[in-house]
Structures are given as structure tokens and as C-alpha cells.
CSV table of C-alpha atoms and ligand atoms in Angstrom, one decimal:
chain,number,residue,atom,x,y,z
A,269,MET,CA,98.6,81.7,106.8
A,270,SER,CA,101.4,81.6,104.2
A,271,PRO,CA,100.8,79.9,100.9
A,272,ARG,CA,101.1,76.1,101.1
A,273,TYR,CA,101.5,73.5,98.4
A,274,LEU,CA,98.7,71.2,97.5
A,275,THR,CA,100.5,67.9,97.7
A,276,HIS,CA,97.8,65.2,97.0
A,277,LEU,CA,95.3,64.7,94.3
A,278,ASP,CA,92.5,63.8,96.6
A,279,PRO,CA,89.1,65.5,97.2
A,280,VAL,CA,89.2,64.9,101.0
A,281,TYR,CA,92.6,66.4,101.2
A,282,LEU,CA,91.5,69.4,99.1
A,283,GLN,CA,88.5,69.8,101.3
A,284,GLU,CA,90.6,69.8,104.5
A,285,THR,CA,93.0,72.3,102.9
A,286,ALA,CA,90.1,74.5,101.9
A,287,ARG,CA,88.8,74.5,105.4
A,288,GLN,CA,92.0,76.1,106.6
A,289,ILE,CA,91.8,79.1,104.2
A,290,PRO,CA,91.5,82.2,106.3
A,291,TYR,CA,88.7,84.8,106.3
A,292,GLN,CA,89.9,88.3,106.9
A,293,ARG,CA,87.9,91.3,108.0
A,294,ILE,CA,88.8,94.3,105.8
A,295,HIS,CA,89.2,97.5,107.6
A,296,CYS,CA,89.5,100.5,105.3
A,297,ASP,CA,87.4,103.4,104.2
A,298,LEU,CA,86.6,102.2,100.7
A,299,PHE,CA,83.4,100.4,101.6
A,300,PRO,CA,81.3,102.8,103.7
A,301,ALA,CA,78.5,101.5,105.8
A,302,ILE,CA,79.1,97.8,105.1
A,303,GLU,CA,81.1,95.1,106.7
A,304,VAL,CA,83.5,93.3,104.3
A,305,TRP,CA,85.4,90.1,104.7
A,306,ILE,CA,87.6,88.3,102.2
A,307,ARG,CA,88.2,84.6,101.9
A,308,ARG,CA,91.8,84.2,100.8
A,309,ASP,CA,91.8,81.3,98.2
A,310,ASP,CA,94.8,83.0,96.6
A,311,LEU,CA,96.6,81.3,99.5
A,312,LEU,CA,95.5,77.8,98.6
A,313,ASP,CA,98.7,77.2,96.7
A,314,PRO,CA,101.3,79.5,95.2
A,315,VAL,CA,100.8,78.3,91.6
A,316,ILE,CA,97.6,76.2,91.5
A,317,SER,CA,95.7,79.0,92.9
A,318,GLY,CA,92.2,80.3,93.6
A,319,ASN,CA,89.1,79.0,91.9
A,320,LYS,CA,91.2,77.4,89.1
A,321,ALA,CA,92.6,74.9,91.7
A,322,TYR,CA,89.2,73.6,92.6
A,323,LYS,CA,88.1,73.2,88.9
A,324,LEU,CA,91.4,71.7,87.8
A,325,LEU,CA,91.9,69.1,90.6
A,326,PHE,CA,88.5,67.6,89.9
A,327,ASN,CA,89.3,67.4,86.3
A,328,LEU,CA,92.6,65.7,87.1
A,329,LEU,CA,90.7,63.2,89.3
A,330,GLU,CA,88.5,62.5,86.3
A,331,ALA,CA,91.7,62.0,84.1
A,332,GLU,CA,93.0,59.6,86.7
A,333,GLU,CA,89.7,57.7,86.7
A,334,GLN,CA,89.7,57.5,82.9
A,335,GLY,CA,93.4,56.4,82.9
A,336,ALA,CA,94.4,59.5,80.9
A,337,HIS,CA,98.1,60.4,80.9
A,338,THR,CA,97.8,63.8,79.0
A,339,ILE,CA,95.8,66.9,79.6
A,340,VAL,CA,95.0,69.2,76.7
A,341,THR,CA,93.6,72.6,77.4
A,342,CYS,CA,93.6,76.1,76.0
A,343,GLY,CA,94.0,79.8,76.9
A,344,GLY,CA,95.6,83.1,76.2
A,345,ALA,CA,99.2,84.3,76.8
A,346,TRP,CA,98.4,85.3,80.4
A,347,SER,CA,95.9,82.6,81.3
A,348,ASN,CA,95.7,81.7,85.0
A,349,HIS,CA,94.2,78.4,83.9
A,350,ILE,CA,97.1,77.5,81.6
A,351,HIS,CA,99.5,78.4,84.3
A,352,ALA,CA,97.7,76.3,86.9
A,353,THR,CA,97.3,73.3,84.5
A,354,ALA,CA,101.0,73.3,83.7
A,355,ALA,CA,101.9,73.3,87.4
A,356,ALA,CA,99.3,70.7,88.4
A,357,GLY,CA,100.4,68.4,85.5
A,358,ALA,CA,104.0,68.6,86.6
A,359,ARG,CA,103.1,68.0,90.2
A,360,PHE,CA,100.7,65.1,89.8
A,361,GLY,CA,102.3,63.3,86.9
A,362,PHE,CA,100.3,64.3,83.8
A,363,ARG,CA,101.7,65.4,80.5
A,364,THR,CA,100.2,68.7,79.5
A,365,ILE,CA,99.6,70.4,76.2
A,366,GLY,CA,98.5,74.0,76.1
A,367,ILE,CA,96.7,75.3,73.0
A,368,ILE,CA,97.5,79.0,72.9
A,369,ARG,CA,95.6,81.7,71.0
A,370,GLY,CA,97.7,83.6,68.6
A,371,GLU,CA,101.2,83.4,67.2
A,372,ARG,CA,104.3,82.4,69.1
A,373,ARG,CA,106.2,85.6,70.0
A,374,PRO,CA,110.0,85.7,70.1
A,375,VAL,CA,109.7,86.4,73.8
A,376,LEU,CA,107.0,84.5,75.6
A,377,SER,CA,104.8,86.0,78.3
A,378,ALA,CA,106.0,85.2,81.8
A,379,THR,CA,103.0,82.9,82.1
A,380,LEU,CA,103.9,80.9,79.1
A,381,GLN,CA,107.6,80.8,80.1
A,382,ASP,CA,106.5,79.3,83.4
A,383,ALA,CA,104.3,76.8,81.6
A,384,GLU,CA,107.1,75.6,79.3
A,385,ARG,CA,109.5,75.3,82.2
A,386,LEU,CA,106.9,73.2,84.0
A,387,GLY,CA,106.9,70.9,81.0
A,388,MET,CA,103.8,72.0,79.1
A,389,GLN,CA,104.0,71.6,75.4
A,390,LEU,CA,102.7,74.8,73.8
A,391,ARG,CA,100.8,74.7,70.5
A,392,PHE,CA,100.0,78.1,69.0
A,393,VAL,CA,96.9,78.3,66.8
A,394,ARG,CA,95.4,81.1,64.7
A,395,ARG,CA,92.6,83.1,66.2
A,396,GLU,CA,90.1,81.6,63.7
A,397,THR,CA,91.1,78.1,64.8
A,398,TYR,CA,91.0,79.1,68.5
A,399,ARG,CA,87.4,80.4,68.1
A,400,ARG,CA,86.3,76.8,67.4
A,401,ARG,CA,87.7,75.5,70.6
A,402,ASN,CA,84.4,74.2,71.9
A,403,GLU,CA,83.4,72.4,68.7
A,404,PRO,CA,83.7,68.6,68.6
A,405,GLU,CA,86.2,68.5,65.7
A,406,PHE,CA,88.7,70.9,67.3
A,407,LEU,CA,90.9,68.2,68.9
A,408,SER,CA,90.9,65.9,65.9
A,409,GLU,CA,91.9,68.8,63.6
A,410,LEU,CA,94.9,69.3,65.8
A,411,GLY,CA,95.7,65.6,65.8
A,412,LEU,CA,94.9,65.4,69.5
A,413,ALA,CA,91.8,63.2,69.5
A,414,GLN,CA,93.6,60.2,70.9
A,415,PRO,CA,93.1,57.7,73.7
A,416,GLY,CA,94.8,58.7,76.9
A,417,ILE,CA,94.1,62.4,76.3
A,418,LEU,CA,91.6,64.4,78.4
A,419,TYR,CA,90.5,67.8,77.0
A,420,ILE,CA,89.6,70.4,79.6
A,421,PRO,CA,87.9,73.5,78.1
A,422,GLU,CA,89.2,77.0,78.6
A,423,GLY,CA,89.1,78.1,82.2
A,424,GLY,CA,88.3,74.6,83.4
A,425,ALA,CA,84.7,75.2,82.7
A,426,ASN,CA,83.0,71.8,82.6
A,427,LEU,CA,81.0,69.6,84.9
A,428,ALA,CA,84.0,68.2,86.7
A,429,GLY,CA,85.2,71.8,87.3
A,430,ALA,CA,81.8,72.7,88.7
A,431,ARG,CA,82.0,69.8,91.1
A,432,GLY,CA,85.2,71.2,92.4
A,433,ILE,CA,83.6,74.6,92.9
A,434,GLN,CA,80.7,73.0,94.7
A,435,LEU,CA,83.2,71.5,97.2
A,436,LEU,CA,84.4,75.1,97.7
A,437,GLY,CA,80.8,76.2,98.3
A,438,GLN,CA,80.2,73.5,100.9
A,439,VAL,CA,83.4,74.5,102.7
A,440,ILE,CA,82.3,78.2,102.7
A,441,GLU,CA,78.9,77.2,104.1
A,442,GLU,CA,80.6,75.3,106.9
A,443,THR,CA,83.4,77.7,107.7
A,444,ALA,CA,82.0,81.2,107.2
A,445,PRO,CA,82.8,83.0,110.4
A,446,ILE,CA,79.6,85.1,110.6
A,447,ASP,CA,76.2,85.1,108.8
A,448,PHE,CA,76.9,86.9,105.6
A,449,ASP,CA,74.2,88.5,103.4
A,450,GLN,CA,76.0,88.0,100.1
A,451,LEU,CA,79.1,86.4,98.6
A,452,TRP,CA,80.8,88.5,95.9
A,453,LEU,CA,83.0,87.0,93.3
A,454,ALA,CA,84.5,87.8,89.9
A,455,CYS,CA,83.0,86.1,86.8
A,456,GLY,CA,84.7,85.1,83.6
A,457,THR,CA,82.9,82.1,82.2
A,458,GLY,CA,80.5,82.2,85.2
A,459,LEU,CA,81.1,78.6,86.2
A,460,THR,CA,82.4,79.6,89.6
A,461,ALA,CA,79.3,81.7,90.2
A,462,ALA,CA,77.0,78.9,89.1
A,463,GLY,CA,78.9,76.2,91.2
A,464,LEU,CA,78.7,78.4,94.3
A,465,ALA,CA,75.1,79.4,93.8
A,466,ALA,CA,74.3,75.7,93.5
A,467,SER,CA,76.0,74.8,96.8
A,468,ILE,CA,75.5,77.8,99.1
A,469,THR,CA,72.1,78.3,100.8
A,470,ARG,CA,73.0,80.5,103.7
A,471,PHE,CA,73.5,83.7,101.7
A,472,SER,CA,73.1,84.9,98.1
A,473,VAL,CA,75.8,85.1,95.5
A,474,CYS,CA,76.7,88.2,93.5
A,475,GLY,CA,78.9,87.8,90.4
A,476,VAL,CA,80.8,90.7,88.9
A,477,GLU,CA,81.3,90.2,85.2
A,478,VAL,CA,84.9,91.2,84.1
A,479,LEU,CA,84.2,91.1,80.4
A,480,LYS,CA,81.8,92.8,78.0
A,481,ALA,CA,79.6,89.8,77.3
A,482,GLY,CA,76.1,91.1,76.9
A,483,SER,CA,73.8,88.5,78.4
A,484,SER,CA,75.9,85.5,77.5
A,485,ILE,CA,77.4,84.9,81.0
A,486,GLN,CA,73.9,85.1,82.5
A,487,ARG,CA,72.7,82.5,79.9
A,488,ASP,CA,75.6,80.2,80.5
A,489,VAL,CA,75.1,80.4,84.3
A,490,GLU,CA,71.5,79.5,83.9
A,491,GLN,CA,72.4,76.5,81.8
A,492,TRP,CA,74.9,75.4,84.4
A,493,LEU,CA,72.4,75.8,87.2
A,494,LYS,CA,70.0,73.5,85.4
A,495,ARG,CA,72.7,70.8,85.2
A,496,LEU,CA,74.2,71.0,88.7
A,497,PRO,CA,72.9,69.0,91.6
A,498,LYS,CA,71.4,71.4,94.2
A,499,PRO,CA,72.4,71.5,97.8
A,500,TYR,CA,70.1,70.0,100.4
A,501,GLY,CA,68.9,73.4,101.6
A,502,ALA,CA,67.7,74.4,98.2
A,503,MET,CA,65.4,71.4,97.9
A,504,ARG,CA,62.3,73.0,99.3
A,505,GLU,CA,59.1,71.2,100.3
A,506,PRO,CA,57.4,69.3,97.5
A,507,GLY,CA,55.1,71.4,95.5
A,508,CYS,CA,57.2,74.5,96.1
A,509,THR,CA,59.1,75.0,92.8
A,510,SER,CA,62.7,76.0,93.4
A,511,ASN,CA,63.5,79.4,92.1
A,512,HIS,CA,67.0,79.1,93.3
A,513,THR,CA,68.5,81.0,90.3
A,514,GLU,CA,66.3,84.1,90.5
A,515,ALA,CA,66.3,84.3,94.3
A,516,ASP,CA,69.9,83.7,95.1
A,517,LEU,CA,72.2,84.6,92.3
A,518,PHE,CA,72.8,88.1,90.9
A,519,LEU,CA,75.1,89.1,88.1
A,520,ASN,CA,76.4,92.6,87.7
A,521,SER,CA,77.6,93.5,84.2
A,522,THR,CA,78.5,97.2,84.7
A,523,TYR,CA,82.1,96.8,86.0
A,524,HIS,CA,84.0,95.3,83.1
A,525,CYS,CA,85.9,98.6,82.9
A,526,GLY,CA,86.1,98.5,79.1
A,527,GLY,CA,86.4,94.8,78.6
A,528,TYR,CA,88.4,91.7,79.4
A,529,ALA,CA,92.0,92.6,80.6
A,530,LYS,CA,91.3,96.3,80.1
A,531,ASN,CA,93.0,98.2,82.9
A,532,PRO,CA,92.1,101.9,82.8
A,533,GLN,CA,93.9,104.4,85.0
A,534,TYR,CA,91.0,104.7,87.5
A,535,LEU,CA,91.1,100.9,88.1
A,536,ARG,CA,94.9,101.0,88.6
A,537,ASP,CA,94.5,103.8,91.1
A,538,PHE,CA,91.8,102.0,93.0
A,539,GLN,CA,93.9,98.8,93.1
A,540,LYS,CA,96.8,100.7,94.5
A,541,VAL,CA,94.7,102.3,97.2
A,542,PHE,CA,93.1,99.0,98.1
A,543,GLU,CA,96.4,97.2,98.3
A,544,CYS,CA,98.0,99.9,100.4
A,545,GLN,CA,95.1,100.1,102.8
A,546,THR,CA,94.6,96.4,103.3
A,547,GLY,CA,97.9,94.7,102.4
A,548,ILE,CA,96.0,92.3,100.2
A,549,PRO,CA,97.3,91.9,96.6
A,550,LEU,CA,94.7,91.8,93.8
A,551,ASP,CA,95.0,90.8,90.2
A,552,PRO,CA,94.1,93.4,87.6
A,553,VAL,CA,91.9,91.2,85.4
A,554,TYR,CA,89.5,89.7,88.0
A,555,THR,CA,89.7,90.7,91.7
A,556,ALA,CA,90.6,94.4,91.2
A,557,LYS,CA,87.3,94.8,89.2
A,558,LEU,CA,85.5,92.8,91.9
A,559,MET,CA,86.6,95.0,94.7
A,560,TYR,CA,86.1,98.1,92.6
A,561,ALA,CA,82.5,97.1,92.0
A,562,LEU,CA,81.9,96.6,95.7
A,563,HIS,CA,83.5,99.9,96.4
A,564,ARG,CA,81.4,101.8,93.9
A,565,GLU,CA,78.2,100.1,94.9
A,566,SER,CA,78.7,100.8,98.6
A,567,GLU,CA,79.9,104.3,98.0
A,568,GLY,CA,76.8,105.0,95.8
A,569,GLY,CA,74.5,103.8,98.6
A,570,ARG,CA,73.2,100.9,96.5
A,571,ILE,CA,73.9,98.4,99.2
A,572,SER,CA,71.8,98.5,102.4
A,573,SER,CA,73.8,99.9,105.2
A,574,GLY,CA,75.1,97.3,107.7
A,575,SER,CA,75.2,94.5,105.0
A,576,ARG,CA,77.7,91.8,105.7
A,577,MET,CA,79.6,90.9,102.5
A,578,LEU,CA,82.0,88.1,101.9
A,579,VAL,CA,84.4,88.5,98.9
A,580,LEU,CA,86.1,85.5,97.3
A,581,HIS,CA,89.8,86.1,96.5
A,582,SER,CA,89.9,83.8,93.5
A,583,GLY,CA,93.7,84.0,93.1
A,584,GLY,CA,95.3,84.8,89.7
A,585,LEU,CA,98.1,86.8,91.1
A,586,GLN,CA,100.6,85.4,88.6
A,587,GLY,CA,98.7,87.6,86.0
A,588,ARG,CA,99.9,90.8,87.7
A,589,ARG,CA,103.2,90.3,85.8
A,590,GLY,CA,101.5,90.9,82.5
A,591,PHE,CA,100.5,94.4,83.5
A,592,ARG,CA,103.9,95.3,84.7
A,593,GLU,CA,105.4,94.2,81.4
A,594,LYS,CA,102.8,96.0,79.4
A,595,VAL,CA,103.4,99.2,81.2
A,596,LEU,CA,107.2,98.8,80.8
A,597,SER,CA,107.1,98.1,77.1
A,598,LYS,CA,104.8,101.0,76.5
A,599,ARG,CA,107.3,103.2,78.4
A,600,LEU,CA,110.1,101.8,76.4
A,601,GLN,CA,108.3,102.6,73.1
A,602,ASN,CA,107.6,106.2,74.1
B,916,PLP,C1,89.3,82.4,85.9
B,916,PLP,C2,89.2,83.3,87.1
B,916,PLP,C3,87.9,83.8,87.5
B,916,PLP,C4,86.6,83.5,86.8
B,916,PLP,O1,86.1,82.3,87.0
B,916,PLP,P1,84.9,81.7,86.1
B,916,PLP,O2,84.6,80.4,86.7
B,916,PLP,O3,85.5,81.5,84.7
B,916,PLP,O4,83.8,82.7,86.1
B,916,PLP,C5,87.9,84.7,88.6
B,916,PLP,N1,89.0,85.0,89.2
B,916,PLP,C6,90.2,84.6,88.8
B,916,PLP,C7,91.4,85.1,89.6
B,916,PLP,C8,90.4,83.7,87.7
B,916,PLP,O5,91.6,83.3,87.4
């Protein structure tokens, strides 16, 4: 399946498109003794890609319901969410404003250049300001607390976003080609992990944290799980208290590889080998760390032999450009 374009803002259409996403068996020697499949949500759309698409489209549906004409959101210079929001705004008829952390550079990142080309208005704010992005006064201080404006938090991490991820979870339950033991995915805010854990009952969910966050992702995920409606399967008999979180969701915090967007040589080498052996492109920030974690865990014998793992390709391939540019500019400086 080649990437297609999401053409309608409609949950039924999104669900139908999600049902067509292929599952691919991975044949290579990086995952000894286990069976690995990957669900290619990077192919959902060339620009509104991966898990961001599910979160974002449900936010845009919310905007439509509220009669909002403008989406305000925030992110860094290479943010997949900013990129997807700019593209989705252009496609579905919303004005978009991106609040970007840090100063405007003379040459914008490829992500922000795309965002501007797609019509997003960029507002650069100092890091101190950006840190307060989840506080209630944030928008009004920027003069953006106005009717007709919908604010989507960084990464699309809100309740509407979680509903989009739950749709993805239902589709995975329905379309999984075999009975998997675990679903592996990369975690940033943890919303995708929470949304999937709250909608999948057939196998457990294992999230690989890509940033050095202490226990904060775990805490956030638990908060989300309390707020999200559970799938039918998780509603056990009366009197049996649901321990859905503990039983079915695991977070692994040992594969951040130095921190968010850190890309050490061993990770670059692994990514190259994986891509050569499988032909599947990864992004350095999320999915490379995810596959690396699965590689190390299986190689170290920490996964029972014969386990059947499904990996979620959550997209983000536009971010690959950041790493090429960084390597280049470092080379030019030397
Ligand atoms: C944002 C992102 C994630 C993390 O999703 P969360 O819901 O924030 O945990 C994973 N993979 C890719 C490619 C992303 O862009």
C-alpha cells in the first residue's frame, strides 16, 4: 500500500482508512526467538501521519462542532504534531497558529518551512513562556483567548485526541492478523499508550519512553486511564475490580538513549541496519528507539521465546530531515 491522502474529516471514513493499513511480518535477525509484525500507520497519509493523525482529526471534529475556525497549538522546531496540524488545517479549512518554543532562526527548520507554506502562522515564544503552555492564562497572555479559536495542547494530548487513539485501538483489535501477545509503541506524552490500553483487550500494551521523564509519563498515563471509557472486554463481572492498568500496560523507561531527540551513534547504526534489512523507514526520535528497545530486549533473552509482538509504526518520518541537517551542519562547522 502506498501512502494515500485522508480526504474527509469524518470518523467513519478514518476508521475505514485505518482498517486498510497493512500489517507486515518482519523477517530479519535483529529479534531472535520472537515473531515481530509491524502495523504501518506511517502510511495513513504522507503528511498527517501516524498517531498524530488520529489525535488531530478528532480534535478537528471537535473544532467543527464548536464552530471554531482557528486551531492554536504548540511544539518545537521539528514537531510532528505542528507539521500534521498545519497540513490538516490547510486540507480541512481551518486557520492554524503554531506557538513555537524558542527564537525564530534566520533559516527555519524544514518542518517549520512546511508549516508556513501550508499557511500556519508561527508565533515564537521564549522558553519561559513556553513552559507555561498548559496553564489557563497561556492563551490570553498571547492574545489568543478568543471565540472561534480551539487550543490543542502539545502533541494533541487531550481527551479528543485520546478518542481518536481509541478508534485506532478498536481497529487494531478487529484487524490484527494473528493473536499477538503484546503491542509495542513509542511514548512521548503517553497518551497513545493510554488510549490503546483503554481500547485493546486481546493483548497487552508495552510503551517505550523516548525521553528521560522519571515517572512522569507513568503518572500521566494512569491519569488518562482513569478518565477514558474502557472497552467492553475490560468490564469484568461485577464485584471484580478492574485492574486494567496494572495487568495490561507496561512502560519501559530504559531506552530513551540519553533523552528526547538524542541520537547516539549506536542508535544511528541500529536504525541503518534495521532499515537495510527490512526496507521500513524509521524516525530517529520515536520509532528507532522503539525498535532498538525490542531488539535489545529480545537479544538479551528478556522476552519469552516464541512471543508474538505487534509494533506500531506511529509515523513521524518528516522528522528524519532534522537529523540529516544536524549532521550536515556539524560537518560544515568542523
Ligand atoms: C508524537 C509521537 C509519538 C508519541 O505519542 P504520545 O501519544 O505523545 O505518547 C510516537 N511516535 C511518533 C512518530 C510521534 O510523532
